[in-house]
Amino acid sequence: VIDGVNATTRPGMRSFFAGTQVRGVITVSFDANDEYGDKPQHIVIEGLEVRGANSGERFIGDDGSQQEFTDAAAGIFVERGENITIRNCLLRDNGNGIFVASGGDEASLSRDILIDGNEFFDNSSVGRFFEHHSYVEAVNVVYQYNRYRNTRAGSGGGALKDRSAGTVVRYNWIEGGTRALDLVEAQDSGEIARSMSAYRSTYVYGNVINVGPEDATNTVHYGGDSGIESTYRKGALYFYDNTLVYRVDRADTYHGSIFDISSNGETAYIWGNVFMCNLRLQAPRKSLCTPPAGLGIWSLAAIW
């Protein structure tokens, strides 16, 4: 177990950027003695519980002074890197569980990220919607065999948020959060990403997505969220062989949808899935199965 609360950074471990250490309990970046353009490569982080990267929590920094984690702090923060594997870890009680960043040049671009067999629980920040279980912007990212459990109570974050080129989401269990999948445009690496054909193809298959009444009603988002449509993915979401359970409480939700496609420039190809929609009806609303007065009932609304 690696806990960021009251932790102590190894003396003399200087990051190239002074702000790196307040961004994560475990940070992957380059050293102050490295040349700009050097990137950490071929790193495996495995079998750890990583927690405590929350705004306001303190630790001892590399110079011996007290430091505080930022709002965007992560259990594991990859500032840049290539061939990074995060496997069989428990990421809990952080702002972001995992955060992978990329910049606007090759020197700061993260590539070939594997997020494999991890469990996420109680991440995201109360009263904010910018922090998520996993938040990644890179080139060639695979998420597989992970379990995304509930985000922190009172937070607005989502489960899996991705701004990458070459995204594959397969064989995960995903529940909780503002969105189960938020697959939107690249930001800091946008010019590089938009030049790649892989930016236009996103694959989601073999997952179980379990959306409860306390979760978002627009479950799978593809395209962009900045309002600048020219930067959106403008490609295809291939969504197949998934099981999605969608439970909505009509007392709380006026309307909702499983898919939220951002603009006419995006296309979703959807086949071979199971969608099960449950609708919780509150009396005195009439339905095919009218509950007794004062009681609610979960009724099967539709199966496709």
Short mmCIF file of C-alpha atoms in Angstrom, two decimals, residues 9-10 13-15 17-27 59-65 67-70 73 77:
data_model
loop_
_atom_site.label_atom_id
_atom_site.label_comp_id
_atom_site.label_asym_id
_atom_site.label_seq_id
_atom_site.Cartn_x
_atom_site.Cartn_y
_atom_site.Cartn_z
CA THR A 9 9.47 12.01 -1.10
CA ARG A 10 12.98 10.64 -1.34
CA MET A 13 14.58 13.18 -6.22
CA ARG A 14 14.08 16.25 -8.40
CA SER A 15 11.55 16.26 -11.22
CA PHE A 17 9.14 20.35 -13.60
CA ALA A 18 8.64 21.58 -10.06
CA GLY A 19 4.90 20.96 -10.22
CA THR A 20 5.13 17.27 -11.04
CA GLN A 21 5.36 15.92 -7.51
CA VAL A 22 2.09 17.52 -6.36
CA ARG A 23 0.25 15.74 -9.19
CA GLY A 24 0.59 12.15 -7.98
CA VAL A 25 1.48 9.62 -5.30
CA ILE A 26 3.44 7.74 -7.97
CA THR A 27 4.75 9.98 -10.77
CA PHE A 59 3.25 15.32 2.16
CA ILE A 60 6.95 16.12 2.49
CA GLY A 61 8.39 17.18 -0.85
CA ASP A 62 11.79 16.42 -2.38
CA ASP A 63 13.30 19.53 -0.72
CA GLY A 64 11.97 18.68 2.74
CA SER A 65 9.15 21.25 2.68
CA GLN A 67 3.55 20.22 -0.08
CA GLU A 68 -0.14 19.79 -0.92
CA PHE A 69 -1.68 17.72 -3.67
CA THR A 70 -3.61 19.62 -6.33
CA ALA A 73 -3.74 14.85 -8.34
CA PHE A 77 0.38 10.34 -12.69
#
